[in-house]
Coordinates of C-alpha atoms in Angstrom, one line a residue:
Chain A
X1 CA 1.9 -41.6 -5.2
X2 CA 4.7 -39.1 -4.7
X3 CA 8.3 -40.0 -4.1
X4 CA 9.2 -41.1 -0.6
X5 CA 10.8 -38.4 1.6
X6 CA 13.9 -40.5 2.2
X7 CA 14.9 -43.4 0.0
X8 CA 18.1 -45.4 0.5
X9 CA 19.3 -48.2 -1.7
X10 CA 22.4 -50.2 -0.8
X11 CA 24.1 -47.2 0.8
X12 CA 27.8 -47.7 1.6
X13 CA 30.1 -45.4 3.5
X14 CA 33.7 -46.0 4.7
X15 CA 36.0 -43.9 6.8
X16 CA 39.4 -44.9 5.6
X17 CA 39.5 -48.7 5.8
X18 CA 36.5 -49.0 8.2
X19 CA 33.3 -49.7 6.4
X20 CA 30.6 -48.1 8.6
X21 CA 27.6 -48.6 6.3
X22 CA 27.4 -51.8 4.4
X23 CA 24.4 -51.4 2.2
X24 CA 21.5 -49.7 3.9
X25 CA 18.0 -50.0 2.4
X26 CA 15.4 -47.8 3.9
X27 CA 12.4 -45.8 3.0
X28 CA 10.6 -43.0 4.9
X29 CA 7.4 -41.8 3.5
X30 CA 6.0 -38.2 3.8
X31 CA 4.6 -37.6 7.3
X32 CA 6.2 -40.8 8.7
X33 CA 8.1 -41.0 11.9
X34 CA 10.9 -43.6 11.6
X35 CA 13.0 -44.5 14.6
X36 CA 16.5 -45.9 14.2
X37 CA 17.6 -48.2 17.0
X38 CA 20.8 -50.1 17.5
X39 CA 24.0 -50.4 19.5
X40 CA 26.5 -47.6 19.3
X41 CA 28.9 -48.0 16.3
X42 CA 26.1 -49.6 14.2
X43 CA 26.1 -46.6 11.8
X44 CA 22.9 -44.9 12.7
X45 CA 24.4 -41.5 13.2
X46 CA 26.5 -41.8 10.1
X47 CA 23.5 -42.7 8.0
X48 CA 21.7 -39.6 9.4
X49 CA 24.6 -37.4 8.6
X50 CA 24.7 -38.8 5.0
X51 CA 21.1 -37.7 4.5
X52 CA 22.1 -34.1 5.5
X53 CA 25.2 -34.1 3.2
X54 CA 27.5 -33.9 6.3
X55 CA 29.1 -37.1 5.0
X56 CA 29.4 -38.3 1.4
X57 CA 28.0 -41.6 0.3
X58 CA 30.5 -44.0 -1.3
X59 CA 28.2 -46.3 -3.1
X60 CA 24.5 -46.9 -3.6
X61 CA 21.7 -44.4 -4.0
X62 CA 20.4 -42.0 -1.4
X63 CA 17.6 -39.5 -2.2
X64 CA 15.6 -37.0 -0.3
X65 CA 12.2 -36.0 -1.7
X66 CA 13.0 -37.6 -5.0
X67 CA 16.4 -35.8 -5.4
X68 CA 19.8 -37.5 -5.1
X69 CA 21.8 -36.5 -2.1
X70 CA 25.2 -34.8 -2.9
X71 CA 25.0 -35.5 -6.6
X72 CA 23.1 -34.5 -9.7
X73 CA 22.4 -37.1 -12.4
X74 CA 22.5 -36.1 -16.0
X75 CA 22.0 -39.0 -18.3
X76 CA 24.3 -41.8 -17.1
X77 CA 26.8 -39.4 -15.4
X78 CA 26.8 -38.2 -11.8
X79 CA 28.1 -34.7 -11.0
X80 CA 29.1 -33.7 -7.5
X81 CA 27.0 -30.8 -6.2
X82 CA 28.5 -27.4 -5.7
X83 CA 28.7 -26.0 -2.2
X84 CA 25.9 -23.6 -2.9
X85 CA 23.6 -26.4 -4.1
X86 CA 24.4 -28.5 -1.1
X87 CA 23.7 -25.6 1.3
X88 CA 20.3 -25.0 -0.2
X89 CA 19.4 -28.6 0.1
X90 CA 20.5 -28.7 3.7
X91 CA 18.4 -25.6 4.4
X92 CA 15.3 -27.8 3.7
X93 CA 16.3 -30.5 6.2
X94 CA 16.3 -29.8 9.9
X95 CA 18.8 -31.5 12.2
X96 CA 19.0 -31.8 15.9
X97 CA 22.3 -32.9 17.5
X98 CA 23.1 -35.0 20.6
X99 CA 25.1 -32.1 22.0
X100 CA 22.6 -29.4 21.0
X101 CA 25.3 -27.3 19.2
X102 CA 23.6 -24.0 20.0
X103 CA 25.6 -20.9 19.1
X104 CA 26.9 -19.8 22.5
X105 CA 27.4 -16.2 21.6
X106 CA 23.8 -15.7 20.6
X107 CA 20.6 -15.5 22.7
X108 CA 17.9 -18.1 22.2
X109 CA 16.2 -15.7 19.8
X110 CA 19.4 -15.0 18.0
X111 CA 20.1 -18.7 17.5
X112 CA 16.6 -19.1 15.9
X113 CA 16.5 -16.1 13.6
X114 CA 20.1 -16.4 12.3
X115 CA 19.5 -18.8 9.5
X116 CA 16.1 -17.5 8.4
X117 CA 17.5 -14.0 8.1
X118 CA 21.0 -14.8 6.6
X119 CA 20.1 -17.9 4.5
X120 CA 16.5 -17.4 3.5
X121 CA 16.6 -13.6 3.5
X122 CA 13.6 -13.2 5.8
X123 CA 13.0 -9.7 7.3
X124 CA 14.2 -9.2 10.8
X125 CA 10.8 -8.4 12.3
X126 CA 9.1 -11.3 10.7
X127 CA 11.9 -13.7 11.7
X128 CA 11.7 -12.6 15.3
X129 CA 8.0 -12.9 15.3
X130 CA 8.2 -16.5 14.0
X131 CA 11.0 -17.3 16.4
X132 CA 8.9 -16.1 19.4
X133 CA 6.0 -18.3 18.2
X134 CA 8.4 -21.3 18.0
X135 CA 9.8 -20.6 21.4
X136 CA 6.3 -20.5 22.7
X137 CA 5.6 -23.8 21.0
X138 CA 8.5 -25.5 22.8
X139 CA 7.5 -23.9 26.0
X140 CA 10.3 -21.4 26.4
X141 CA 8.6 -18.1 25.7
X142 CA 10.2 -16.7 28.8
X143 CA 13.8 -17.5 27.6
X144 CA 13.9 -15.3 24.6
X145 CA 17.0 -13.4 25.7
X146 CA 18.8 -16.2 27.6
X147 CA 22.2 -17.3 26.3
X148 CA 22.7 -21.1 25.9
X149 CA 25.0 -21.2 29.0
X150 CA 22.0 -19.9 31.1
X151 CA 19.7 -22.8 30.0
X152 CA 19.5 -26.4 31.2
X153 CA 20.3 -29.2 28.8
X154 CA 16.6 -29.9 28.1
X155 CA 15.9 -26.2 27.4
X156 CA 18.9 -26.0 25.1
X157 CA 17.7 -28.9 23.1
X158 CA 14.2 -27.4 22.8
X159 CA 15.8 -24.2 21.5
X160 CA 17.8 -26.3 19.1
X161 CA 14.6 -27.9 17.8
X162 CA 13.0 -24.5 17.5
X163 CA 16.1 -23.3 15.5
X164 CA 15.7 -26.2 13.1
X165 CA 12.0 -25.7 12.7
X166 CA 12.5 -22.0 11.9
X167 CA 13.8 -23.0 8.5
X168 CA 10.4 -24.7 7.8
X169 CA 12.1 -28.0 6.9
X170 CA 10.3 -30.8 5.1
X171 CA 12.2 -33.4 7.0
X172 CA 13.6 -33.4 10.6
X173 CA 16.6 -35.5 11.6
X174 CA 17.2 -36.2 15.3
X175 CA 20.6 -37.6 16.2
X176 CA 20.2 -39.1 19.7
X177 CA 18.5 -35.9 20.9
X178 CA 18.1 -37.0 24.5
X179 CA 21.3 -39.0 25.1
X180 CA 23.2 -36.0 26.7
X181 CA 20.4 -35.1 29.0
X182 CA 19.7 -35.8 32.7
X183 CA 16.9 -38.5 32.9
X184 CA 14.5 -36.0 34.4
X185 CA 15.0 -33.6 31.4
X186 CA 14.4 -36.2 28.7
X187 CA 10.6 -36.0 29.0
X188 CA 10.4 -32.3 28.1
X189 CA 12.3 -32.9 24.8
X190 CA 10.3 -36.0 23.9
X191 CA 7.1 -34.1 24.5
X192 CA 8.1 -31.5 22.0
X193 CA 9.0 -34.2 19.5
X194 CA 5.7 -36.0 20.1
X195 CA 3.9 -32.7 19.3
X196 CA 5.9 -32.4 16.1
X197 CA 5.0 -35.9 15.0
X198 CA 1.3 -35.2 15.8
X199 CA 1.5 -32.2 13.5
X200 CA 2.6 -34.5 10.6
X201 CA 6.3 -33.7 10.4
X202 CA 8.4 -36.3 8.6
X203 CA 11.0 -37.4 11.2
X204 CA 14.0 -39.7 11.3
X205 CA 15.0 -40.3 14.9
X206 CA 18.1 -42.1 16.1
X207 CA 17.2 -42.9 19.7
X208 CA 17.6 -45.2 22.7
X209 CA 14.2 -44.2 24.0
X210 CA 12.2 -47.4 23.5
X211 CA 9.1 -45.9 24.9
X212 CA 9.2 -43.1 22.4
X213 CA 9.9 -45.4 19.5
X214 CA 7.0 -47.6 20.5
X215 CA 4.5 -44.8 21.0
X216 CA 5.4 -42.3 18.4
X217 CA 7.3 -44.3 15.7
X218 CA 5.3 -45.4 12.6
X219 CA 8.2 -47.7 11.7
X220 CA 11.2 -48.9 13.7
X221 CA 14.5 -49.9 12.1
X222 CA 17.0 -51.9 14.0
X223 CA 20.6 -51.5 12.7
X224 CA 23.7 -53.4 13.7
X225 CA 27.2 -53.6 12.1
X226 CA 26.3 -51.2 9.3
X227 CA 23.2 -53.1 8.0
X228 CA 19.5 -53.0 8.7
X229 CA 18.8 -56.1 10.7
X230 CA 15.1 -55.8 11.0
X231 CA 12.4 -53.2 10.4
X232 CA 8.7 -52.9 10.6
X233 CA 5.9 -51.6 12.8
X234 CA 7.2 -50.7 16.3
X235 CA 4.8 -53.2 17.9
X236 CA 6.3 -56.0 15.8
X237 CA 9.9 -55.1 16.0
X238 CA 10.1 -54.2 19.7
X239 CA 7.6 -56.7 21.2
X240 CA 8.2 -59.6 18.8
X241 CA 11.6 -59.4 17.2
X242 CA 12.3 -62.0 14.6
X243 CA 16.1 -61.8 14.5
X244 CA 18.4 -63.1 17.2
X245 CA 20.5 -59.8 17.2
X246 CA 17.5 -57.7 17.7
X247 CA 16.3 -59.8 20.6
X248 CA 19.7 -59.7 22.2
X249 CA 19.9 -55.9 21.9
X250 CA 16.3 -55.3 23.2
X251 CA 16.9 -57.7 26.0
X252 CA 19.7 -55.4 27.3
X253 CA 18.0 -52.1 26.9
X254 CA 14.4 -52.8 27.8
Chain B
X1 CA 12.6 -27.0 55.3
X2 CA 15.0 -25.9 58.0
X3 CA 16.4 -28.2 60.6
X4 CA 15.2 -27.5 64.0
X5 CA 17.9 -29.4 65.8
X6 CA 20.3 -26.5 66.7
X7 CA 18.8 -23.1 67.6
X8 CA 22.1 -21.5 68.8
X9 CA 25.1 -21.2 66.6
X10 CA 28.0 -23.5 67.4
X11 CA 30.9 -22.0 69.4
X12 CA 33.4 -20.1 67.4
X13 CA 36.8 -21.9 67.0
X14 CA 39.9 -20.2 68.4
X15 CA 43.3 -21.3 67.1
X16 CA 46.8 -19.8 66.9
X17 CA 47.4 -18.9 63.2
X18 CA 50.3 -20.3 61.4
X19 CA 53.2 -17.9 61.2
X20 CA 54.8 -17.5 57.8
X21 CA 58.4 -16.6 58.7
X22 CA 59.6 -17.0 55.1
X23 CA 57.2 -14.2 53.9
X24 CA 58.6 -11.8 56.5
X25 CA 62.2 -12.5 55.5
X26 CA 61.5 -12.1 51.8
X27 CA 59.5 -8.9 52.3
X28 CA 62.4 -7.4 54.3
X29 CA 65.0 -8.4 51.6
X30 CA 62.9 -6.9 48.8
X31 CA 62.2 -3.7 50.8
X32 CA 66.0 -3.2 51.3
X33 CA 66.7 -3.7 47.6
X34 CA 64.0 -1.2 46.7
X35 CA 65.4 1.3 49.1
X36 CA 68.9 0.8 47.7
X37 CA 67.6 1.4 44.2
X38 CA 65.7 4.6 45.2
X39 CA 68.8 5.8 47.0
X40 CA 70.9 5.2 43.8
X41 CA 68.4 7.1 41.7
X42 CA 68.6 10.1 44.0
X43 CA 72.4 10.1 43.5
X44 CA 72.0 9.6 39.7
X45 CA 73.0 12.4 37.5
X46 CA 69.6 13.0 36.0
X47 CA 67.9 16.3 35.6
X48 CA 64.2 15.3 36.2
X49 CA 63.2 18.9 35.3
X50 CA 64.5 18.3 31.8
X51 CA 62.6 15.0 31.5
X52 CA 59.4 16.6 32.5
X53 CA 60.0 19.5 30.1
X54 CA 60.6 17.3 27.1
X55 CA 57.7 15.1 28.0
X56 CA 55.3 17.8 26.7
X57 CA 57.8 19.1 24.1
X58 CA 56.0 19.4 20.6
X59 CA 58.6 17.2 18.9
X60 CA 58.3 14.4 21.4
X61 CA 54.4 14.6 21.5
X62 CA 54.4 14.5 17.7
X63 CA 56.7 11.4 17.9
X64 CA 54.4 9.7 20.3
X65 CA 51.5 10.4 18.0
X66 CA 53.4 8.9 15.1
X67 CA 54.2 5.8 17.3
X68 CA 50.5 5.4 17.9
X69 CA 49.6 5.9 14.3
X70 CA 52.2 3.4 12.9
X71 CA 51.3 0.9 15.6
X72 CA 47.6 1.0 14.9
X73 CA 48.0 0.8 11.1
X74 CA 50.7 -1.9 11.2
X75 CA 48.6 -3.9 13.7
X76 CA 45.5 -3.5 11.5
X77 CA 47.5 -4.7 8.5
X78 CA 48.8 -7.6 10.5
X79 CA 45.3 -8.6 11.7
X80 CA 43.9 -8.5 8.2
X81 CA 46.8 -10.5 6.8
X82 CA 46.6 -12.9 9.7
X83 CA 42.9 -13.7 9.1
X84 CA 43.5 -14.2 5.4
X85 CA 46.6 -16.4 5.9
X86 CA 44.9 -18.4 8.7
X87 CA 41.9 -19.1 6.5
X88 CA 44.3 -20.0 3.6
X89 CA 46.0 -22.5 5.8
X90 CA 42.9 -24.1 7.1
X91 CA 41.2 -24.3 3.7
X92 CA 41.4 -27.6 1.8
X93 CA 43.3 -26.0 -1.0
X94 CA 46.9 -27.3 -1.0
X95 CA 48.3 -24.3 -3.0
X96 CA 46.9 -21.6 -0.7
X97 CA 47.8 -23.8 2.3
X98 CA 51.5 -24.0 1.2
X99 CA 51.7 -20.3 0.4
X100 CA 50.3 -19.5 3.8
X101 CA 52.8 -21.8 5.4
X102 CA 55.7 -20.3 3.5
X103 CA 54.6 -16.7 4.5
X104 CA 54.6 -17.6 8.2
X105 CA 57.9 -19.5 7.9
X106 CA 59.6 -16.6 6.1
X107 CA 58.4 -13.6 8.1
X108 CA 58.5 -15.3 11.4
X109 CA 61.9 -16.7 10.6
X110 CA 63.7 -13.4 9.9
X111 CA 64.3 -10.4 12.2
X112 CA 61.9 -7.6 11.8
X113 CA 64.7 -5.1 11.9
X114 CA 66.2 -6.8 8.8
X115 CA 62.8 -6.8 7.1
X116 CA 62.4 -3.0 7.7
X117 CA 65.8 -2.4 6.1
X118 CA 64.9 -4.6 3.1
X119 CA 61.6 -2.7 2.5
X120 CA 63.4 0.7 3.0
X121 CA 66.1 -0.3 0.4
X122 CA 63.7 -2.0 -2.0
X123 CA 64.9 0.5 -4.7
X124 CA 68.1 -1.5 -5.1
X125 CA 66.1 -4.5 -6.1
X126 CA 63.4 -2.8 -8.2
X127 CA 64.3 0.8 -9.2
X128 CA 60.8 1.3 -10.5
X129 CA 57.5 -0.1 -9.5
X130 CA 54.7 -0.5 -12.0
X131 CA 51.2 -1.2 -11.0
X132 CA 49.1 -2.7 -13.9
X133 CA 46.5 -0.1 -15.0
X134 CA 47.9 2.6 -12.7
X135 CA 51.2 3.4 -14.2
X136 CA 54.6 3.2 -12.6
X137 CA 56.7 5.2 -10.1
X138 CA 60.2 5.4 -8.9
X139 CA 60.6 3.0 -5.9
X140 CA 62.5 5.6 -3.9
X141 CA 59.5 7.9 -4.2
X142 CA 57.0 5.3 -3.1
X143 CA 59.0 3.7 -0.3
X144 CA 59.0 6.6 2.1
X145 CA 60.0 5.9 5.7
X146 CA 56.3 5.7 6.6
X147 CA 55.5 3.1 3.9
X148 CA 58.7 1.1 4.7
X149 CA 57.8 1.1 8.5
X150 CA 54.1 0.1 7.8
X151 CA 55.0 -2.8 5.4
X152 CA 57.9 -4.0 7.6
X153 CA 56.0 -4.0 10.8
X154 CA 52.6 -5.0 9.4
X155 CA 53.7 -7.9 7.2
X156 CA 55.9 -9.3 10.0
X157 CA 53.0 -9.0 12.4
X158 CA 50.7 -10.8 10.0
X159 CA 52.8 -13.9 10.4
X160 CA 52.3 -13.9 14.2
X161 CA 48.6 -13.0 13.8
X162 CA 48.1 -15.9 11.4
X163 CA 49.1 -18.4 14.0
X164 CA 46.9 -16.7 16.7
X165 CA 43.9 -16.6 14.4
X166 CA 44.5 -20.2 13.4
X167 CA 44.6 -21.3 17.0
X168 CA 41.4 -19.4 17.6
X169 CA 39.6 -21.1 14.6
X170 CA 40.8 -24.5 15.8
X171 CA 39.4 -23.8 19.3
X172 CA 35.8 -23.6 18.1
X173 CA 33.9 -26.9 18.5
X174 CA 33.3 -28.8 15.2
X175 CA 29.7 -29.2 16.2
X176 CA 29.3 -25.4 15.7
X177 CA 30.3 -25.8 12.0
X178 CA 28.0 -28.8 11.6
X179 CA 25.0 -27.0 13.1
X180 CA 25.6 -24.0 10.9
X181 CA 26.0 -26.2 7.8
X182 CA 22.8 -28.1 8.7
X183 CA 21.0 -24.8 8.7
X184 CA 22.1 -24.2 5.1
X185 CA 24.9 -21.7 5.8
X186 CA 27.7 -21.4 3.3
X187 CA 31.3 -21.6 4.4
X188 CA 31.9 -17.9 4.2
X189 CA 28.7 -17.1 6.2
X190 CA 29.4 -19.6 9.0
X191 CA 33.0 -18.5 9.3
X192 CA 31.9 -14.8 9.6
X193 CA 28.8 -15.3 11.8
X194 CA 29.5 -18.4 13.8
X195 CA 33.1 -19.5 14.0
X196 CA 35.0 -16.2 14.0
X197 CA 33.0 -14.5 16.8
X198 CA 33.6 -17.5 19.0
X199 CA 37.3 -17.7 18.0
X200 CA 37.6 -14.0 19.0
X201 CA 37.5 -15.1 22.7
X202 CA 40.8 -17.0 22.1
X203 CA 42.2 -14.5 19.6
X204 CA 41.7 -11.2 21.5
X205 CA 44.0 -11.7 24.6
X206 CA 47.1 -12.5 22.6
X207 CA 46.3 -9.9 20.0
X208 CA 46.2 -7.2 22.8
X209 CA 49.5 -8.6 23.8
X210 CA 50.8 -8.3 20.2
X211 CA 49.5 -4.7 20.0
X212 CA 51.3 -3.6 23.2
X213 CA 54.4 -5.3 21.8
X214 CA 53.9 -3.4 18.5
X215 CA 53.8 0.0 20.4
X216 CA 57.3 -0.7 21.5
X217 CA 58.6 -2.6 18.4
X218 CA 57.6 0.4 16.3
X219 CA 60.7 2.1 17.8
X220 CA 62.7 -0.1 15.4
X221 CA 61.2 2.0 12.6
X222 CA 63.6 4.8 13.7
X223 CA 66.2 2.8 11.7
X224 CA 64.4 3.7 8.5
X225 CA 64.1 7.3 9.5
X226 CA 60.4 7.2 10.4
X227 CA 60.0 10.0 12.9
X228 CA 58.4 8.1 15.7
X229 CA 58.9 8.6 19.5
X230 CA 62.4 7.2 19.8
X231 CA 63.8 8.9 16.7
X232 CA 62.3 12.2 18.0
X233 CA 64.1 11.7 21.4
X234 CA 67.3 10.8 19.6
X235 CA 67.1 13.9 17.3
X236 CA 66.9 16.1 20.4
X237 CA 69.6 14.4 22.5
X238 CA 72.1 14.5 19.7
X239 CA 71.8 18.2 19.9
X240 CA 71.6 18.9 23.7
X241 CA 73.4 15.7 24.9
X242 CA 70.8 15.1 27.6
X243 CA 70.6 11.5 26.6
X244 CA 69.1 9.9 29.8
X245 CA 66.6 12.7 30.3
X246 CA 65.2 12.3 26.8
X247 CA 65.1 8.5 27.0
X248 CA 63.1 8.8 30.2
X249 CA 60.7 11.2 28.5
X250 CA 60.2 8.7 25.8
X251 CA 59.9 5.8 28.3
X252 CA 57.1 7.7 30.1
X253 CA 55.2 8.1 26.8
X254 CA 55.5 4.3 26.1
X255 CA 54.2 3.6 29.5
X256 CA 51.2 5.9 29.0
X257 CA 50.4 4.3 25.7
X258 CA 50.7 0.7 26.8
X259 CA 48.6 1.5 30.0
X260 CA 45.8 3.1 28.0
X261 CA 45.6 0.1 25.7
X262 CA 45.7 -2.5 28.5
X263 CA 42.5 -0.9 29.8
X264 CA 41.0 -1.1 26.3
X265 CA 41.9 -4.7 26.1
X266 CA 39.9 -5.5 29.3
X267 CA 36.7 -4.1 27.7
X268 CA 37.3 -5.9 24.4
X269 CA 37.9 -9.3 26.2
X270 CA 34.7 -8.7 28.2
X271 CA 32.7 -8.1 25.0
X272 CA 33.8 -11.3 23.4
X273 CA 33.2 -13.5 26.4
X274 CA 29.5 -13.0 26.1
X275 CA 27.7 -16.3 26.2
X276 CA 30.9 -18.2 27.1
X277 CA 30.7 -17.3 30.8
X278 CA 27.5 -17.0 32.9
X279 CA 28.7 -13.9 34.7
X280 CA 30.8 -11.3 32.9
X281 CA 33.7 -9.8 34.8
X282 CA 32.6 -6.5 36.4
X283 CA 34.0 -3.3 34.9
X284 CA 35.7 -1.0 37.5
X285 CA 32.7 1.4 37.2
X286 CA 30.2 -1.4 38.0
X287 CA 32.4 -2.5 40.9
X288 CA 32.3 1.0 42.4
X289 CA 28.6 1.2 41.9
X290 CA 28.1 -2.1 43.5
X291 CA 30.2 -1.2 46.5
X292 CA 28.3 2.1 47.0
X293 CA 25.0 0.2 46.8
X294 CA 26.1 -2.3 49.4
X295 CA 27.3 0.3 51.8
X296 CA 24.0 2.1 51.4
X297 CA 22.1 -1.1 52.1
X298 CA 24.3 -1.8 55.2
X299 CA 23.3 1.6 56.6

């Protein structure tokens, strides 16, 4: 059996004196869709950002695809990764943000081809061809030349997903991808994510969409106060929570 | 669906408009003052013929050309220095940050006229300049009026540009950096491709302002004998004593130069607001075309 895609052991992270992660244990296997649930401030987003090297882990072990995040181990010693090494690891992980973060000065196509051309050194024609295929896949083949400001929130988020996919990541991280959207636009983004899951993409999704977690998630992890309170199959965790805190949270959101 | 309730338009409202007496009074006052000024100018002892003659006089035109040249070069130097210093100041390195801070503090804190004189008289500090690997030269040979003007104006401008660029970099949302990092971009790449182009929208308007300022500040270079527009005018009026006429000739040239670059600034701002606004401001040409199209349709 190969190494899990994401493996966290007692991961700690503090901002100043505030300890946000207090020992997270979590494993995501290849091809698995894992949904992170929990109240805001529980550390879900911070954990996701740690996986993508946007934050440094203070203690514990965090590895992606068998390799430590942010450090290189040689014998007993840990060495911090150089910027270049960090960048090349990030390039293998796709990330989708709550506020889309599309590049406003580039068209939809420009957003998607930027990293494949500049980071991976892909040819312009090939990158454009791939980008068009991806836009088609997220249902936006008619928005190739639109700037982000000309797109609705749902459309922007779908472009952002296409942008992340263009790097052919082995893992996709979603940080509350539908929280900034009008309710009627949530569905179109979730549909794209459903399609991705069906194609076997390994996904770690921070979400408040219980329906999505139940239908698409292979596992559901409920976090609160910087620790994992409960995890397991969606059916068990959502329909039959064992912990009082999980029950209280689900009682409010369902 | 249209509502079928009202078929005829409602009656048009008729009301007595508010009278703005204050506006009438202030307009009359201003008109009187303008009239007095124009009357004074007709009585002034100025030979407008001379002003017009010297406007196209070769020495003056050459001076205007040099004003343009030194302004463009000094501004370019200032922008380059500004970007470097701004990046130094926003990098995590405390040494480069402190040096950047000191640069801004020193060059913004001393008059540019003084700086020009220091550069011009550098030979008193260092009689010879030696460049490693290139040999050495007498400072007085290197520090020509042109070089002194370029360094004095450009390095001073760099301190102002550094603050403008820094404000621009800070104005770009942090999410942009994160998104670029998440795609595997290095710091240099994301600065060049993602952050700077967006910062330009904030940087360009004050930079245009700085350049128009530079066109006029470059007249200070006359103190180090750089033969720009003002020095050219002075050289002539010390001979023919038609001081006002020549100052007006120079003033006309400054107005021409600043006007031309104000137009350039409009197009530059328009270019960098792509993506930030849904509808770009129309260029004058587009406005004319649109008006023609509308009048045609109306017919």
